[in-house]
Amino acid sequence: MDRPRVVPTRRHGRDRLYVRLPDGRNIAWYDREAARVNLLDAEHEEEVLAALGPYLTGPVAVGPPPVPTPADLARLSLHPDDDLAPNRPGEALLVDLDRDPGPARRLRPDPRRAELDAQRTVGDAVDAMGDAGWHALHSLPLPGSHHVHHLLIGPGGLYALHVRSAHGRRVTVAEPQVRIGRRPPEPVLHRVRADADRAAHALTAEVRPVLVLAGARRVTVVAAPRGVRVLTDVDVPGLGRGGGVLKPADVEALYAAARDRGTWAGV
């Protein structure tokens, strides 16, 4: 009989090596991060370990896949229409632009395009933190047509990120106002705190507010904002360096709750 082959894949931000029979049936997978070989068919254990031999680094656990946690089961039970995990960065703006693309010819660029680019940039940054045990959700709907642009859940806690495009402009922050370039100042910090408070209410957990000024040339903080971190998109990966706040099981449970549309219906 032909030998099983090893097929590398990436699922939910984690690298896996699947062991597959010539007929296409998977008989095991190797989770590098967990240092575990999960056997789907114990009769093929020797063949699996032989196939994975060149890829194994150090001691590994070998056995059947772990029993799904309550968080795993909650995710599996979600109807696709209620699962917010597939939302793309800037999903709400994409829908709005599809419904109302505006005139074909404009004297000035559509400002929604700049905000979409900003949310995509920050979305890429938080999605890249998956390897460090963080989950990111995008464009979470709040009643009243508002959205949490990005929700970050991981070992260091929960962060609600509100993004503003500041491409190449100077920004001045003076509680509660934020002035981007020559635009009139706006009380953006009220919105940033309110969105984080609503997320905290929905998830019954502390959610820290973050204002991200994507592409800002320089940020001047005249009066330190109360309880709000002010970052540029370059600084966002630094949020992932914190730890010791949530256990892995708590991270998964909060992620399962946050991706459920029903969680956000009454906040």
PDB file of N, CA and C in Angstrom, residues 128-172:
ATOM      1  N   ALA A 128      -2.841  39.434  12.261  1.00  0.00           N
ATOM      2  CA  ALA A 128      -1.503  38.840  12.316  1.00  0.00           C
ATOM      3  C   ALA A 128      -1.112  38.408  13.721  1.00  0.00           C
ATOM      4  N   MET A 129      -1.899  38.785  14.725  1.00  0.00           N
ATOM      5  CA  MET A 129      -1.591  38.428  16.104  1.00  0.00           C
ATOM      6  C   MET A 129      -2.148  37.068  16.490  1.00  0.00           C
ATOM      7  N   GLY A 130      -2.774  36.377  15.538  1.00  0.00           N
ATOM      8  CA  GLY A 130      -3.376  35.079  15.832  1.00  0.00           C
ATOM      9  C   GLY A 130      -2.376  34.046  16.318  1.00  0.00           C
ATOM     10  N   ASP A 131      -1.134  34.115  15.815  1.00  0.00           N
ATOM     11  CA  ASP A 131      -0.129  33.142  16.227  1.00  0.00           C
ATOM     12  C   ASP A 131       0.240  33.278  17.699  1.00  0.00           C
ATOM     13  N   ALA A 132      -0.028  34.423  18.289  1.00  0.00           N
ATOM     14  CA  ALA A 132       0.313  34.654  19.696  1.00  0.00           C
ATOM     15  C   ALA A 132      -0.878  34.402  20.624  1.00  0.00           C
ATOM     16  N   GLY A 133      -1.925  33.753  20.106  1.00  0.00           N
ATOM     17  CA  GLY A 133      -3.057  33.396  20.952  1.00  0.00           C
ATOM     18  C   GLY A 133      -4.154  34.433  21.020  1.00  0.00           C
ATOM     19  N   TRP A 134      -4.156  35.389  20.089  1.00  0.00           N
ATOM     20  CA  TRP A 134      -5.174  36.440  20.061  1.00  0.00           C
ATOM     21  C   TRP A 134      -6.196  36.154  18.971  1.00  0.00           C
ATOM     22  N   HIS A 135      -7.441  36.572  19.244  1.00  0.00           N
ATOM     23  CA  HIS A 135      -8.513  36.507  18.247  1.00  0.00           C
ATOM     24  C   HIS A 135      -8.941  37.935  17.912  1.00  0.00           C
ATOM     25  N   ALA A 136      -9.236  38.170  16.647  1.00  0.00           N
ATOM     26  CA  ALA A 136      -9.730  39.479  16.216  1.00  0.00           C
ATOM     27  C   ALA A 136     -11.059  39.303  15.506  1.00  0.00           C
ATOM     28  N   LEU A 137     -12.010  40.169  15.843  1.00  0.00           N
ATOM     29  CA  LEU A 137     -13.291  40.240  15.151  1.00  0.00           C
ATOM     30  C   LEU A 137     -13.457  41.643  14.601  1.00  0.00           C
ATOM     31  N   HIS A 138     -14.157  41.759  13.490  1.00  0.00           N
ATOM     32  CA  HIS A 138     -14.234  43.034  12.788  1.00  0.00           C
ATOM     33  C   HIS A 138     -15.685  43.468  12.567  1.00  0.00           C
ATOM     34  N   SER A 139     -15.883  44.777  12.615  1.00  0.00           N
ATOM     35  CA  SER A 139     -17.161  45.381  12.254  1.00  0.00           C
ATOM     36  C   SER A 139     -18.328  44.721  12.988  1.00  0.00           C
ATOM     37  N   LEU A 140     -18.242  44.736  14.318  1.00  0.00           N
ATOM     38  CA  LEU A 140     -19.298  44.139  15.141  1.00  0.00           C
ATOM     39  C   LEU A 140     -20.459  45.117  15.262  1.00  0.00           C
ATOM     40  N   PRO A 141     -21.673  44.704  14.895  1.00  0.00           N
ATOM     41  CA  PRO A 141     -22.796  45.645  14.836  1.00  0.00           C
ATOM     42  C   PRO A 141     -23.364  45.966  16.213  1.00  0.00           C
ATOM     43  N   LEU A 142     -23.553  47.248  16.466  1.00  0.00           N
ATOM     44  CA  LEU A 142     -24.226  47.724  17.663  1.00  0.00           C
ATOM     45  C   LEU A 142     -25.563  48.335  17.257  1.00  0.00           C
ATOM     46  N   PRO A 143     -26.572  48.225  18.095  1.00  0.00           N
ATOM     47  CA  PRO A 143     -27.844  48.879  17.771  1.00  0.00           C
ATOM     48  C   PRO A 143     -27.631  50.375  17.541  1.00  0.00           C
ATOM     49  N   GLY A 144     -28.331  50.907  16.534  1.00  0.00           N
ATOM     50  CA  GLY A 144     -28.178  52.325  16.236  1.00  0.00           C
ATOM     51  C   GLY A 144     -27.198  52.591  15.122  1.00  0.00           C
ATOM     52  N   SER A 145     -26.836  51.577  14.361  1.00  0.00           N
ATOM     53  CA  SER A 145     -25.976  51.664  13.173  1.00  0.00           C
ATOM     54  C   SER A 145     -24.507  51.890  13.489  1.00  0.00           C
ATOM     55  N   HIS A 146     -24.108  51.894  14.761  1.00  0.00           N
ATOM     56  CA  HIS A 146     -22.695  51.979  15.095  1.00  0.00           C
ATOM     57  C   HIS A 146     -22.063  50.591  15.018  1.00  0.00           C
ATOM     58  N   HIS A 147     -20.732  50.575  14.925  1.00  0.00           N
ATOM     59  CA  HIS A 147     -19.991  49.321  14.879  1.00  0.00           C
ATOM     60  C   HIS A 147     -18.715  49.438  15.713  1.00  0.00           C
ATOM     61  N   VAL A 148     -18.349  48.352  16.370  1.00  0.00           N
ATOM     62  CA  VAL A 148     -17.006  48.235  16.932  1.00  0.00           C
ATOM     63  C   VAL A 148     -16.106  47.842  15.765  1.00  0.00           C
ATOM     64  N   HIS A 149     -15.186  48.715  15.400  1.00  0.00           N
ATOM     65  CA  HIS A 149     -14.387  48.461  14.200  1.00  0.00           C
ATOM     66  C   HIS A 149     -13.584  47.167  14.320  1.00  0.00           C
ATOM     67  N   HIS A 150     -12.911  46.971  15.461  1.00  0.00           N
ATOM     68  CA  HIS A 150     -12.147  45.748  15.687  1.00  0.00           C
ATOM     69  C   HIS A 150     -12.209  45.416  17.173  1.00  0.00           C
ATOM     70  N   LEU A 151     -12.437  44.160  17.487  1.00  0.00           N
ATOM     71  CA  LEU A 151     -12.379  43.680  18.869  1.00  0.00           C
ATOM     72  C   LEU A 151     -11.256  42.662  18.957  1.00  0.00           C
ATOM     73  N   LEU A 152     -10.334  42.911  19.873  1.00  0.00           N
ATOM     74  CA  LEU A 152      -9.167  42.050  20.051  1.00  0.00           C
ATOM     75  C   LEU A 152      -9.297  41.336  21.382  1.00  0.00           C
ATOM     76  N   ILE A 153      -9.194  40.003  21.358  1.00  0.00           N
ATOM     77  CA  ILE A 153      -9.367  39.174  22.557  1.00  0.00           C
ATOM     78  C   ILE A 153      -8.161  38.256  22.670  1.00  0.00           C
ATOM     79  N   GLY A 154      -7.475  38.303  23.815  1.00  0.00           N
ATOM     80  CA  GLY A 154      -6.304  37.456  23.950  1.00  0.00           C
ATOM     81  C   GLY A 154      -5.777  37.410  25.365  1.00  0.00           C
ATOM     82  N   PRO A 155      -4.580  36.909  25.552  1.00  0.00           N
ATOM     83  CA  PRO A 155      -4.009  36.749  26.893  1.00  0.00           C
ATOM     84  C   PRO A 155      -3.930  38.048  27.682  1.00  0.00           C
ATOM     85  N   GLY A 156      -3.799  39.175  26.984  1.00  0.00           N
ATOM     86  CA  GLY A 156      -3.689  40.460  27.653  1.00  0.00           C
ATOM     87  C   GLY A 156      -5.016  41.161  27.884  1.00  0.00           C
ATOM     88  N   GLY A 157      -6.142  40.491  27.593  1.00  0.00           N
ATOM     89  CA  GLY A 157      -7.455  41.078  27.835  1.00  0.00           C
ATOM     90  C   GLY A 157      -8.201  41.387  26.551  1.00  0.00           C
ATOM     91  N   LEU A 158      -9.132  42.337  26.645  1.00  0.00           N
ATOM     92  CA  LEU A 158      -9.968  42.711  25.503  1.00  0.00           C
ATOM     93  C   LEU A 158      -9.765  44.186  25.175  1.00  0.00           C
ATOM     94  N   TYR A 159      -9.692  44.481  23.883  1.00  0.00           N
ATOM     95  CA  TYR A 159      -9.539  45.853  23.406  1.00  0.00           C
ATOM     96  C   TYR A 159     -10.567  46.120  22.311  1.00  0.00           C
ATOM     97  N   ALA A 160     -11.254  47.262  22.423  1.00  0.00           N
ATOM     98  CA  ALA A 160     -12.147  47.718  21.355  1.00  0.00           C
ATOM     99  C   ALA A 160     -11.420  48.827  20.607  1.00  0.00           C
ATOM    100  N   LEU A 161     -11.126  48.603  19.333  1.00  0.00           N
ATOM    101  CA  LEU A 161     -10.361  49.549  18.536  1.00  0.00           C
ATOM    102  C   LEU A 161     -11.295  50.355  17.641  1.00  0.00           C
ATOM    103  N   HIS A 162     -11.217  51.667  17.782  1.00  0.00           N
ATOM    104  CA  HIS A 162     -11.931  52.581  16.897  1.00  0.00           C
ATOM    105  C   HIS A 162     -10.890  53.232  15.996  1.00  0.00           C
ATOM    106  N   VAL A 163     -11.107  53.167  14.682  1.00  0.00           N
ATOM    107  CA  VAL A 163     -10.095  53.585  13.718  1.00  0.00           C
ATOM    108  C   VAL A 163     -10.533  54.849  12.997  1.00  0.00           C
ATOM    109  N   ARG A 164      -9.599  55.778  12.851  1.00  0.00           N
ATOM    110  CA  ARG A 164      -9.818  56.961  12.016  1.00  0.00           C
ATOM    111  C   ARG A 164      -8.661  57.094  11.028  1.00  0.00           C
ATOM    112  N   SER A 165      -8.996  57.441   9.797  1.00  0.00           N
ATOM    113  CA  SER A 165      -7.972  57.664   8.784  1.00  0.00           C
ATOM    114  C   SER A 165      -7.312  59.020   9.008  1.00  0.00           C
ATOM    115  N   ALA A 166      -5.977  58.998   9.081  1.00  0.00           N
ATOM    116  CA  ALA A 166      -5.221  60.251   9.252  1.00  0.00           C
ATOM    117  C   ALA A 166      -4.030  60.249   8.313  1.00  0.00           C
ATOM    118  N   HIS A 167      -4.228  59.729   7.140  1.00  0.00           N
ATOM    119  CA  HIS A 167      -3.138  59.466   6.208  1.00  0.00           C
ATOM    120  C   HIS A 167      -2.285  60.715   5.950  1.00  0.00           C
ATOM    121  N   GLY A 168      -1.039  60.684   6.435  1.00  0.00           N
ATOM    122  CA  GLY A 168      -0.096  61.765   6.184  1.00  0.00           C
ATOM    123  C   GLY A 168      -0.406  63.069   6.884  1.00  0.00           C
ATOM    124  N   ARG A 169      -1.357  63.070   7.829  1.00  0.00           N
ATOM    125  CA  ARG A 169      -1.750  64.323   8.485  1.00  0.00           C
ATOM    126  C   ARG A 169      -1.262  64.373   9.931  1.00  0.00           C
ATOM    127  N   ARG A 170      -1.207  65.574  10.443  1.00  0.00           N
ATOM    128  CA  ARG A 170      -0.919  65.762  11.856  1.00  0.00           C
ATOM    129  C   ARG A 170      -2.229  65.684  12.636  1.00  0.00           C
ATOM    130  N   VAL A 171      -2.146  65.102  13.823  1.00  0.00           N
ATOM    131  CA  VAL A 171      -3.339  64.917  14.644  1.00  0.00           C
ATOM    132  C   VAL A 171      -3.084  65.522  16.021  1.00  0.00           C
ATOM    133  N   THR A 172      -4.095  66.246  16.514  1.00  0.00           N
ATOM    134  CA  THR A 172      -4.025  66.814  17.863  1.00  0.00           C
ATOM    135  C   THR A 172      -5.155  66.223  18.702  1.00  0.00           C
TER     136      THR A 172
END
